[in-house]
């Protein structure tokens, strides 16, 4: 058993009194928010992504991906000019990762596979034995200790060879993606029972193809996002049907998709702001959810009409947004077992205020709404992330009502601090407790919520922010060749929530010493 000990940061409590206090809390019959319990079968976990933690960028026969390419050839786009070549070095530290999962008492762990580590050329003609062995070892180590692996097939690291052929805007992309997924199901499906096809389609299509804020920086404004969206949704459906038809009957798992569903609410109660908020939701996440989860299928109606109208006004012979045929709509509609929700924040939407000029054509010019975030909402180390009230409740109840109560997993939710913030991260604890209270509110409201994955298990490479923002429950020393991991205070608080299924706002860890509870 590994015990990771750091200097005690609080004075030691009398052990007898401490245990007695916990007993009183657990036995209290007061009907306060703090006494509400998460169900015993609710999956508590953490989440990571392959490029952000693995390292081993050219280990064995792994192929180059789009993040390898951009960080090596254009490092100035990264805030600290860093990269994920080593990152947290999970490639060599996966056993320590699983040990951390055991220390926290996780029920599940969500992680992603590197496509180019498994298929070095991107295509299925060559499967890497070393890549498959790495993930087999990782999965087996989790299974050994009763931790449920939740696997994401794609978290933004497309093989560069496929990007050279157009990537997500190539009409053959859904075919390539199904070939890759079939290899993965064959290799790991006997043990993995929770599959996620894509992580955050908006970030893939809008940030990567419509703008320059994520790799591959295609910058095809007003066009790339919509072509990418349709090909991605079609690829998801192909993989879902392949799994349900050819693998699930013998493997018995489930397959869904993860979409970033932040809450976009109206700034005022006016009808104009209500409509503006709905249009924003359609563009931000409905573009990807509507074809799969709605009764009608296809892209969102109001957004489609607006893009078509603007396209004609701008001189295009047809809409910049492709349509789904009736057969395609039927193929995609309902192609999921659950809705994975990545949620971090809320934004208030106005039809008339805070409007900005955008490039024409572009995604945000198509939407044409203004955004507002109150100054008094607590700020994280990330410019885009502020803590907002009732955020998870608002988002999940909206999905429940809109899509007939789908099974939902919160597949990411977390808070960033600066690199020098240290181990005592009370602001992260405040955020997690508020978020989980909001999740309990959603459960009380009848949302079919089955699990919660905290972002993130450990500090990682945070895309264009490099290592200047830290989301980890565990601090990673990136100056240490061993990439030593040390639990933050939030790790102890999360462990206590997992163990008790209760959010105790008065709980303070008596020390910062993390051990493995063998009885969990």
Coordinates of N, CA and C in Angstrom, one line a residue, residues 60-238:
X60 N 7.3 4.0 -28.7 CA 7.0 2.8 -29.5 C 6.6 3.3 -30.9
X61 N 5.5 2.9 -31.4 CA 5.2 3.3 -32.8 C 4.0 4.2 -32.9
X62 N 3.7 4.9 -31.8 CA 2.6 5.9 -31.8 C 2.7 6.9 -32.9
X63 N 1.7 7.2 -33.6 CA 1.7 8.2 -34.7 C 1.5 9.6 -34.1
X64 N 1.8 10.6 -35.0 CA 1.6 12.0 -34.6 C 0.1 12.4 -34.6
X65 N -0.3 13.2 -33.7 CA -1.7 13.7 -33.7 C -1.6 15.2 -33.9
X66 N -2.8 15.8 -34.0 CA -2.9 17.3 -34.3 C -2.3 18.1 -33.2
X67 N -2.3 17.7 -32.0 CA -1.7 18.5 -30.9 C -0.2 18.3 -30.8
X68 N 0.3 17.1 -31.2 CA 1.7 17.0 -31.4 C 2.2 18.0 -32.5
X69 N 1.5 18.1 -33.6 CA 1.9 18.9 -34.7 C 1.8 20.4 -34.3
X70 N 0.8 20.8 -33.7 CA 0.6 22.3 -33.4 C 1.6 22.7 -32.3
X71 N 1.8 21.9 -31.3 CA 2.7 22.3 -30.2 C 4.2 22.3 -30.6
X72 N 4.5 21.4 -31.6 CA 5.9 21.4 -32.1 C 6.2 22.4 -33.1
X73 N 5.2 22.6 -34.0 CA 5.5 23.5 -35.2 C 5.1 25.0 -34.9
X74 N 4.2 25.2 -33.9 CA 3.7 26.5 -33.7 C 3.5 26.7 -32.2
X75 N 4.6 26.6 -31.4 CA 4.5 26.6 -29.9 C 4.0 27.9 -29.3
X76 N 4.1 29.0 -30.1 CA 3.7 30.3 -29.5 C 2.2 30.4 -29.3
X77 N 1.4 29.5 -29.9 CA 0.0 29.5 -29.6 C -0.3 29.0 -28.2
X78 N 0.6 28.3 -27.5 CA 0.4 27.9 -26.2 C 0.9 28.9 -25.2
X79 N 0.2 29.3 -24.2 CA 0.5 30.4 -23.3 C 1.9 30.3 -22.8
X80 N 2.3 29.2 -22.3 CA 3.7 29.0 -21.8 C 4.6 28.3 -22.7
X81 N 4.2 28.1 -24.0 CA 5.0 27.5 -25.0 C 5.3 26.0 -24.6
X82 N 4.5 25.4 -23.9 CA 4.7 24.0 -23.4 C 4.0 23.0 -24.4
X83 N 4.0 21.8 -24.0 CA 3.4 20.8 -24.8 C 3.0 19.5 -24.0
X84 N 2.4 18.6 -24.6 CA 2.0 17.3 -23.9 C 3.0 16.2 -24.1
X85 N 4.2 16.5 -24.5 CA 5.2 15.4 -24.9 C 5.4 14.4 -23.7
X86 N 5.4 15.0 -22.5 CA 5.5 14.2 -21.3 C 4.3 14.3 -20.4
X87 N 3.8 15.6 -20.3 CA 2.6 15.9 -19.4 C 2.8 15.3 -18.1
X88 N 1.7 14.6 -17.6 CA 1.8 13.9 -16.3 C 2.5 12.5 -16.4
X89 N 2.9 12.2 -17.6 CA 3.6 10.9 -17.8 C 2.8 9.7 -17.4
X90 N 1.5 9.7 -17.6 CA 0.7 8.5 -17.3 C 1.2 7.3 -18.0
X91 N 1.8 7.5 -19.2 CA 2.3 6.3 -19.9 C 3.2 5.5 -19.1
X92 N 4.0 6.1 -18.2 CA 4.9 5.3 -17.3 C 4.4 5.3 -15.9
X93 N 3.3 6.0 -15.6 CA 2.8 6.1 -14.2 C 1.4 5.6 -14.0
X94 N 0.9 4.8 -14.9 CA -0.5 4.4 -14.8 C -0.9 3.7 -13.5
X95 N 0.1 3.0 -13.0 CA -0.2 2.3 -11.7 C -0.4 3.3 -10.6
X96 N 0.3 4.3 -10.6 CA 0.2 5.4 -9.6 C -1.2 6.1 -9.8
X97 N -1.6 6.3 -11.1 CA -2.9 6.8 -11.3 C -4.0 6.0 -10.7
X98 N -3.9 4.7 -10.9 CA -5.0 3.8 -10.3 C -4.9 3.8 -8.8
X99 N -3.7 3.9 -8.3 CA -3.5 4.0 -6.8 C -4.2 5.3 -6.3
X100 N -4.1 6.4 -7.0 CA -4.9 7.6 -6.6 C -6.4 7.4 -6.7
X101 N -6.8 6.7 -7.7 CA -8.3 6.3 -7.7 C -8.7 5.6 -6.5
X102 N -7.8 4.6 -6.1 CA -8.1 3.8 -4.9 C -8.1 4.7 -3.6
X103 N -7.2 5.6 -3.6 CA -7.1 6.5 -2.4 C -8.4 7.3 -2.3
X104 N -8.9 7.8 -3.4 CA -10.1 8.6 -3.4 C -11.4 7.7 -3.2
X105 N -11.3 6.4 -3.4 CA -12.4 5.6 -3.3 C -13.4 5.7 -4.5
X106 N -12.8 6.0 -5.7 CA -13.6 6.2 -6.9 C -14.4 4.9 -7.2
X107 N -15.7 5.2 -7.7 CA -16.4 4.1 -8.3 C -16.1 3.9 -9.8
X108 N -15.7 5.0 -10.4 CA -15.4 4.9 -11.9 C -14.3 5.9 -12.3
X109 N -13.8 5.7 -13.4 CA -12.8 6.6 -14.0 C -13.0 6.8 -15.4
X110 N -13.2 8.0 -15.9 CA -13.4 8.3 -17.3 C -12.0 8.8 -17.9
X111 N -11.6 8.2 -18.9 CA -10.4 8.5 -19.6 C -10.6 8.3 -21.1
X112 N -9.7 8.9 -21.9 CA -9.8 8.8 -23.3 C -8.6 8.0 -23.9
X113 N -8.9 7.4 -25.1 CA -7.9 6.7 -25.8 C -7.3 7.6 -26.9
X114 N -6.0 7.5 -27.1 CA -5.3 8.2 -28.1 C -5.4 7.4 -29.4
X115 N -6.2 7.9 -30.4 CA -6.4 7.2 -31.7 C -5.1 6.8 -32.3
X116 N -4.1 7.8 -32.3 CA -2.9 7.5 -33.0 C -1.9 6.6 -32.2
X117 N -2.2 6.4 -31.0 CA -1.5 5.4 -30.2 C -1.9 4.0 -30.6
X118 N -3.2 3.8 -30.9 CA -3.7 2.5 -31.3 C -3.6 2.2 -32.8
X119 N -3.9 3.3 -33.6 CA -3.7 3.2 -35.0 C -2.7 4.2 -35.5
X120 N -1.5 3.9 -35.6 CA -0.4 4.9 -35.8 C -0.7 5.8 -37.1
X121 N -1.3 5.2 -38.1 CA -1.6 5.9 -39.3 C -3.0 6.5 -39.4
X122 N -3.7 6.3 -38.3 CA -5.1 6.7 -38.3 C -6.1 5.7 -38.9
X123 N -5.6 5.0 -39.9 CA -6.5 4.0 -40.5 C -6.2 2.6 -39.9
X124 N -7.2 1.7 -40.1 CA -7.2 0.4 -39.4 C -6.3 -0.7 -40.0
X125 N -5.5 -0.3 -40.9 CA -4.7 -1.3 -41.6 C -3.5 -1.8 -40.7
X126 N -3.2 -0.9 -39.7 CA -2.1 -1.2 -38.8 C -2.5 -0.9 -37.3
X127 N -2.5 -2.0 -36.5 CA -2.8 -1.8 -35.1 C -1.6 -1.9 -34.2
X128 N -1.3 -1.0 -33.4 CA -0.1 -1.0 -32.6 C -0.2 -1.9 -31.4
X129 N 0.6 -2.9 -31.4 CA 0.6 -3.9 -30.2 C 1.0 -3.2 -28.9
X130 N 1.9 -2.2 -29.0 CA 2.4 -1.5 -27.8 C 1.2 -0.6 -27.3
X131 N 0.5 0.1 -28.2 CA -0.6 0.9 -27.8 C -1.7 0.1 -27.1
X132 N -2.0 -1.0 -27.7 CA -3.1 -1.8 -27.2 C -2.6 -2.4 -25.8
X133 N -1.4 -2.7 -25.7 CA -0.9 -3.3 -24.4 C -1.0 -2.2 -23.3
X134 N -0.6 -1.0 -23.6 CA -0.7 0.1 -22.6 C -2.1 0.2 -22.1
X135 N -3.1 0.3 -23.0 CA -4.5 0.5 -22.5 C -5.0 -0.8 -21.8
X136 N -4.6 -2.0 -22.3 CA -4.9 -3.2 -21.6 C -4.4 -3.2 -20.1
X137 N -3.2 -2.7 -20.0 CA -2.6 -2.7 -18.6 C -3.4 -1.7 -17.7
X138 N -3.7 -0.5 -18.3 CA -4.4 0.5 -17.6 C -5.8 0.0 -17.2
X139 N -6.5 -0.6 -18.1 CA -7.9 -1.1 -17.8 C -7.8 -2.2 -16.8
X140 N -6.9 -3.1 -17.0 CA -6.8 -4.3 -16.1 C -6.5 -3.8 -14.7
X141 N -5.7 -2.8 -14.6 CA -5.3 -2.3 -13.2 C -6.6 -1.7 -12.5
X142 N -7.4 -1.0 -13.3 CA -8.7 -0.5 -12.7 C -9.6 -1.7 -12.3
X143 N -9.8 -2.6 -13.2 CA -10.7 -3.7 -13.0 C -10.2 -4.5 -11.8
X144 N -8.9 -4.6 -11.6 CA -8.3 -5.4 -10.5 C -8.8 -4.8 -9.1
X145 N -9.1 -3.5 -9.1 CA -9.5 -2.9 -7.8 C -10.9 -2.4 -7.9
X146 N -11.7 -3.0 -8.8 CA -13.1 -2.7 -8.8 C -13.5 -1.3 -9.2
X147 N -12.7 -0.7 -10.0 CA -13.0 0.7 -10.6 C -13.5 0.5 -12.0
X148 N -14.7 1.1 -12.2 CA -15.4 1.0 -13.5 C -14.7 1.9 -14.5
X149 N -14.1 1.4 -15.6 CA -13.6 2.2 -16.7 C -14.7 2.8 -17.6
X150 N -14.7 4.1 -17.8 CA -15.6 4.8 -18.7 C -14.7 5.4 -19.8
X151 N -14.8 4.9 -21.0 CA -13.8 5.2 -22.0 C -14.4 6.1 -23.1
X152 N -13.7 7.2 -23.3 CA -14.0 8.1 -24.4 C -13.1 7.7 -25.6
X153 N -13.8 7.5 -26.7 CA -13.0 7.1 -27.9 C -12.2 8.3 -28.5
X154 N -12.8 9.5 -28.4 CA -12.1 10.6 -29.0 C -12.2 11.9 -28.2
X155 N -11.0 12.4 -27.7 CA -11.0 13.6 -26.9 C -9.9 14.6 -27.6
X156 N -10.2 15.0 -28.8 CA -9.6 16.1 -29.5 C -8.3 15.8 -30.2
X157 N -7.7 14.6 -30.1 CA -6.3 14.3 -30.6 C -6.4 13.5 -31.9
X158 N -6.9 14.1 -32.9 CA -7.0 13.4 -34.2 C -5.6 13.0 -34.8
X159 N -5.5 11.8 -35.3 CA -4.2 11.5 -36.0 C -3.9 12.5 -37.1
X160 N -2.7 13.0 -37.2 CA -2.4 14.1 -38.1 C -2.5 13.6 -39.6
X161 N -2.3 12.3 -39.8 CA -2.4 11.8 -41.2 C -3.9 12.0 -41.7
X162 N -4.8 11.8 -40.8 CA -6.2 12.0 -41.2 C -6.6 13.5 -41.3
X163 N -6.0 14.3 -40.5 CA -6.2 15.8 -40.6 C -5.6 16.3 -42.0
X164 N -4.5 15.7 -42.4 CA -4.0 16.0 -43.7 C -4.9 15.8 -44.8
X165 N -5.9 14.8 -44.6 CA -6.9 14.5 -45.6 C -8.2 15.3 -45.4
X166 N -8.2 16.2 -44.4 CA -9.3 17.0 -44.2 C -10.0 16.8 -42.9
X167 N -9.6 15.7 -42.2 CA -10.2 15.4 -40.9 C -11.7 15.4 -40.9
X168 N -12.3 16.1 -40.0 CA -13.8 16.0 -39.8 C -14.6 16.6 -40.9
X169 N -14.0 17.3 -41.8 CA -14.7 17.9 -42.9 C -14.6 17.0 -44.2
X170 N -13.8 15.9 -44.1 CA -13.8 14.9 -45.2 C -15.0 14.0 -45.0
X171 N -15.8 13.8 -46.1 CA -17.0 13.0 -46.0 C -16.7 11.5 -45.7
X172 N -15.5 11.1 -45.8 CA -15.1 9.7 -45.4 C -14.8 9.6 -43.9
X173 N -14.9 10.7 -43.2 CA -14.5 10.7 -41.7 C -15.4 9.7 -41.0
X174 N -16.7 9.6 -41.1 CA -17.5 8.6 -40.4 C -17.0 7.2 -40.6
X175 N -16.6 6.9 -41.8 CA -16.1 5.6 -42.1 C -14.8 5.3 -41.4
X176 N -13.8 6.2 -41.4 CA -12.6 6.1 -40.7 C -12.8 5.9 -39.2
X177 N -13.8 6.6 -38.7 CA -14.0 6.6 -37.2 C -14.7 5.3 -36.8
X178 N -15.6 4.7 -37.6 CA -16.1 3.4 -37.3 C -15.1 2.3 -37.3
X179 N -14.2 2.4 -38.3 CA -13.1 1.4 -38.4 C -12.3 1.4 -37.1
X180 N -11.9 2.6 -36.6 CA -11.2 2.8 -35.4 C -11.9 2.2 -34.2
X181 N -13.2 2.6 -34.1 CA -14.0 2.2 -33.0 C -14.2 0.7 -32.9
X182 N -14.3 0.0 -34.1 CA -14.4 -1.4 -34.1 C -13.1 -2.1 -33.5
X183 N -12.0 -1.6 -33.9 CA -10.7 -2.1 -33.3 C -10.8 -2.0 -31.8
X184 N -11.2 -0.8 -31.3 CA -11.2 -0.6 -29.9 C -12.2 -1.5 -29.2
X185 N -13.4 -1.7 -29.7 CA -14.4 -2.6 -29.1 C -13.9 -4.0 -29.1
X186 N -13.2 -4.4 -30.1 CA -12.7 -5.8 -30.2 C -11.6 -6.0 -29.1
X187 N -10.8 -5.0 -28.9 CA -9.6 -5.1 -28.0 C -10.0 -5.0 -26.5
X188 N -11.0 -4.1 -26.2 CA -11.2 -3.7 -24.8 C -12.7 -4.0 -24.4
X189 N -13.6 -4.3 -25.3 CA -15.0 -4.4 -24.9 C -15.4 -5.5 -24.0
X190 N -14.5 -6.5 -23.8 CA -14.8 -7.5 -22.8 C -14.8 -7.0 -21.4
X191 N -14.1 -5.9 -21.2 CA -14.0 -5.3 -19.8 C -14.6 -3.9 -19.7
X192 N -14.6 -3.1 -20.8 CA -15.2 -1.8 -20.7 C -16.7 -1.9 -21.1
X193 N -17.5 -1.3 -20.2 CA -19.0 -1.4 -20.4 C -19.6 0.0 -20.6
X194 N -18.8 1.0 -20.5 CA -19.3 2.4 -20.7 C -18.5 3.1 -21.7
X195 N -19.1 3.4 -22.9 CA -18.4 4.0 -24.0 C -18.9 5.4 -24.3
X196 N -18.0 6.3 -24.6 CA -18.4 7.7 -25.0 C -17.7 7.9 -26.4
X197 N -18.5 8.2 -27.4 CA -17.9 8.4 -28.7 C -17.1 9.6 -28.8
X198 N -17.7 10.8 -28.6 CA -16.9 12.1 -28.7 C -17.0 12.9 -27.4
X199 N -15.9 13.6 -27.1 CA -15.9 14.6 -26.1 C -16.1 16.0 -26.7
X200 N -17.2 16.6 -26.3 CA -17.4 18.0 -26.6 C -17.3 18.4 -28.1
X201 N -18.4 18.0 -28.8 CA -18.4 18.3 -30.3 C -18.2 19.8 -30.6
X202 N -18.8 20.7 -29.8 CA -18.7 22.1 -30.0 C -17.2 22.5 -30.0
X203 N -16.4 22.0 -29.1 CA -15.0 22.4 -29.0 C -14.2 21.8 -30.2
X204 N -14.7 20.7 -30.7 CA -14.0 20.1 -31.8 C -14.3 20.9 -33.1
X205 N -15.6 21.2 -33.3 CA -16.1 21.8 -34.6 C -16.0 23.3 -34.6
X206 N -16.4 23.9 -33.5 CA -16.4 25.4 -33.5 C -14.9 25.9 -33.3
X207 N -14.3 25.4 -32.2 CA -13.0 25.9 -31.8 C -11.9 25.4 -32.8
X208 N -12.0 24.2 -33.3 CA -11.0 23.6 -34.1 C -11.1 23.9 -35.6
X209 N -12.4 24.0 -36.1 CA -12.6 24.1 -37.5 C -13.2 25.5 -37.9
X210 N -13.9 26.2 -37.0 CA -14.5 27.5 -37.3 C -13.6 28.6 -36.9
X211 N -12.7 28.4 -35.9 CA -11.8 29.4 -35.4 C -10.4 28.9 -35.2
X212 N -9.6 29.5 -34.4 CA -8.2 29.1 -34.2 C -7.9 28.8 -32.7
X213 N -8.9 28.5 -31.9 CA -8.7 28.4 -30.5 C -8.4 27.0 -30.0
X214 N -8.5 26.0 -30.9 CA -8.1 24.6 -30.7 C -7.4 24.1 -32.0
X215 N -6.6 23.1 -31.8 CA -6.1 22.4 -33.0 C -7.3 21.8 -33.8
X216 N -7.3 21.8 -35.1 CA -6.2 22.1 -36.0 C -6.1 23.6 -36.5
X217 N -6.9 24.4 -35.8 CA -6.9 25.9 -36.2 C -7.3 26.1 -37.7
X218 N -8.3 25.5 -38.1 CA -8.7 25.5 -39.5 C -9.2 26.9 -39.9
X219 N -9.9 27.6 -39.0 CA -10.4 29.0 -39.2 C -11.3 29.1 -40.5
X220 N -12.1 28.1 -40.7 CA -13.1 28.2 -41.8 C -14.4 28.8 -41.2
X221 N -14.4 30.1 -40.9 CA -15.5 30.7 -40.2 C -16.8 30.6 -40.9
X222 N -17.8 30.2 -40.1 CA -19.2 30.1 -40.6 C -19.5 28.9 -41.5
X223 N -18.5 28.1 -41.8 CA -18.6 27.0 -42.7 C -18.1 25.7 -42.0
X224 N -16.9 25.7 -41.5 CA -16.3 24.5 -40.9 C -17.1 23.9 -39.8
X225 N -17.7 24.8 -38.9 CA -18.4 24.3 -37.8 C -19.6 23.4 -38.2
X226 N -20.3 23.8 -39.3 CA -21.5 23.1 -39.7 C -21.2 21.8 -40.4
X227 N -20.2 21.8 -41.3 CA -19.8 20.6 -42.0 C -19.2 19.6 -41.0
X228 N -18.4 20.1 -40.1 CA -17.8 19.2 -39.0 C -19.0 18.6 -38.2
X229 N -19.9 19.4 -37.8 CA -21.0 19.0 -36.9 C -21.8 17.8 -37.6
X230 N -22.1 17.9 -38.9 CA -22.9 16.8 -39.5 C -22.0 15.6 -39.6
X231 N -20.8 15.7 -40.0 CA -19.9 14.5 -40.1 C -19.7 13.9 -38.8
X232 N -19.5 14.7 -37.7 CA -19.3 14.1 -36.4 C -20.6 13.4 -35.9
X233 N -21.7 14.0 -36.1 CA -23.0 13.3 -35.6 C -23.2 12.0 -36.4
X234 N -22.9 12.0 -37.7 CA -23.0 10.8 -38.5 C -22.0 9.7 -38.0
X235 N -20.8 10.2 -37.7 CA -19.8 9.2 -37.2 C -20.2 8.6 -35.9
X236 N -20.8 9.5 -35.0 CA -21.3 9.0 -33.7 C -22.3 7.9 -34.0
X237 N -23.3 8.2 -34.9 CA -24.4 7.2 -35.1 C -23.8 5.9 -35.7
X238 N -22.9 6.0 -36.6 CA -22.3 4.8 -37.2 C -21.7 3.9 -36.1

